[in-house]
Short mmCIF file of C-alpha atoms in Angstrom, two decimals:
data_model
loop_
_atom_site.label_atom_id
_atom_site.label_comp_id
_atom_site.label_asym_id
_atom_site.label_seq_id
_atom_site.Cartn_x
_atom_site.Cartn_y
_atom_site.Cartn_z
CA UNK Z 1 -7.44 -4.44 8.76
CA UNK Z 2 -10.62 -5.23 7.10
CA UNK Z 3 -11.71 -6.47 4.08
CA UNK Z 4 -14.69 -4.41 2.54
CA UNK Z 5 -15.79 -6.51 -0.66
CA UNK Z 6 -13.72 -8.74 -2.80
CA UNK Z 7 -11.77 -6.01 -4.70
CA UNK Z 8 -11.52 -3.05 -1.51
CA UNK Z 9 -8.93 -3.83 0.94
CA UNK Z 10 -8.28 -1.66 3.99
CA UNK Z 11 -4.90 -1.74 5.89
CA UNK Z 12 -3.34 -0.13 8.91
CA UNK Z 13 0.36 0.66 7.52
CA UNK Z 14 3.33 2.18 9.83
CA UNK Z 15 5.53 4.78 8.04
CA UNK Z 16 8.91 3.87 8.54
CA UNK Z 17 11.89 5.59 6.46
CA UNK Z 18 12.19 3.36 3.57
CA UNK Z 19 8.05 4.32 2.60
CA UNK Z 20 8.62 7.46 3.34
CA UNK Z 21 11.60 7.91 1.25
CA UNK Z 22 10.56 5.63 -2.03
CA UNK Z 23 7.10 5.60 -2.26
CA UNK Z 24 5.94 2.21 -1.16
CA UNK Z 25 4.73 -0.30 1.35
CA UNK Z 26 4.80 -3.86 1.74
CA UNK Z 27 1.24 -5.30 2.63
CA UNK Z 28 1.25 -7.96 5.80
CA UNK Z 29 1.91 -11.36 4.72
CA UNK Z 30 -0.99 -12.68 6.20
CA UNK Z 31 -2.98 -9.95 4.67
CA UNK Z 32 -1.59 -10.75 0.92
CA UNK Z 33 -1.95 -14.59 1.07
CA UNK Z 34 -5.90 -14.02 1.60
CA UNK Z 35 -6.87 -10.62 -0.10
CA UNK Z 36 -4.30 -10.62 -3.84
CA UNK Z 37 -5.58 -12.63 -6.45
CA UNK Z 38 -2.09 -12.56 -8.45
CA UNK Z 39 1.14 -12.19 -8.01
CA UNK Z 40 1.69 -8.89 -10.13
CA UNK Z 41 -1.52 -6.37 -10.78
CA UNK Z 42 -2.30 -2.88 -11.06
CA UNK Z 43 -4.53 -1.04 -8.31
CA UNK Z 44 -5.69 1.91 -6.99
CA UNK Z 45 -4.85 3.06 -3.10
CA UNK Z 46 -6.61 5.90 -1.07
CA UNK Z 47 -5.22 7.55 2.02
CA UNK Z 48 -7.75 10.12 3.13
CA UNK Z 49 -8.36 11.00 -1.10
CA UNK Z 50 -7.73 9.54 -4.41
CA UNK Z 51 -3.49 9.14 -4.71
CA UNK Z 52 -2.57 7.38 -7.64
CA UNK Z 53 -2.60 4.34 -9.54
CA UNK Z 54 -0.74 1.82 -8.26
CA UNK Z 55 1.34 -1.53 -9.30
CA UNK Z 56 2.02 -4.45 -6.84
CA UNK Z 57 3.95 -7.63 -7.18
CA UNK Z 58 5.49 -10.31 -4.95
CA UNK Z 59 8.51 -9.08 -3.82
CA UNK Z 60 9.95 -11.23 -1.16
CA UNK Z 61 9.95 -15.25 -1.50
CA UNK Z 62 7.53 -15.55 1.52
CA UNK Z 63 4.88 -14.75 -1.25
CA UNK Z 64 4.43 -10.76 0.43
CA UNK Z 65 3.21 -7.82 -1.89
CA UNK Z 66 4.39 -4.59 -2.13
CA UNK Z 67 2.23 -1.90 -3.22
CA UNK Z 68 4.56 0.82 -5.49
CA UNK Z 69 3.18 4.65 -5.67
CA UNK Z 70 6.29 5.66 -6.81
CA UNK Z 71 7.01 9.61 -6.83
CA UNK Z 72 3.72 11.16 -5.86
CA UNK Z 73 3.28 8.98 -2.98
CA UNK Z 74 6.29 9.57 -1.83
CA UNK Z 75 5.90 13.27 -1.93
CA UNK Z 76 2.45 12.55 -0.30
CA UNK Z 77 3.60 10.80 2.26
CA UNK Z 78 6.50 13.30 3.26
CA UNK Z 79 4.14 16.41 2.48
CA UNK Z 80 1.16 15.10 4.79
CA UNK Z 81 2.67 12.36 6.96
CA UNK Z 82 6.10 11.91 10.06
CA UNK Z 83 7.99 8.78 10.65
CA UNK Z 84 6.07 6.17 12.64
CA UNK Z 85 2.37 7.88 11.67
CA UNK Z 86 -0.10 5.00 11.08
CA UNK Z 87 -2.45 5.68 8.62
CA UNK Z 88 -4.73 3.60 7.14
CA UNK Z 89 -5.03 2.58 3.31
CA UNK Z 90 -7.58 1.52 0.93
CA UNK Z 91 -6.42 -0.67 -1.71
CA UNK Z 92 -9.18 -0.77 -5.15
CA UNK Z 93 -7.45 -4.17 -7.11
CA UNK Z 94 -7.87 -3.51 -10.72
#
């Protein structure tokens, strides 16, 4: 992981089932405590091309973000990607 500017994050994320079936993925916790300005946002995330507009919000009481894509990612994800691929994501914070 990398961070590109102050608003362009790259990450290395693992697929397992639960991203691959609902269109999410939870952002390192050592990651989110340096790189999310708030707790709650909107952003943008790329995976090889433009996906989708994104939300994110703290979701676990270690202070961790999860990045939600919701329905198209999902679909991306199953239409493009297997369990366990690692693929890496640029996250645009709005």
């Amino acid at each position: 992981m990398h961070m590109l500017n102050n608003e362009l994050k790259m990450i290395e994320i693992t697929l397992g089932d639960t991203y691959l079936e609902k269109g999410f993925f939870n952002v390192p916790l050592y990651i989110s405590n340096k790189l999310f300005n708030s707790v709650n946002g909107e952003c943008e995330i790329k995976i090889k091309e433009k996906i989708s507009e994104c939300k994110y919000r703290i979701t676990n009481k270690n202070g961790q973000i999860r990045v939600f894509g919701g329905k198209l990612l999902r679909d991306y994800f199953k239409n493009n990607f297997n369990k366990l691929d690692k693929i890496e994501v640029t996250i645009i914070v709005k």
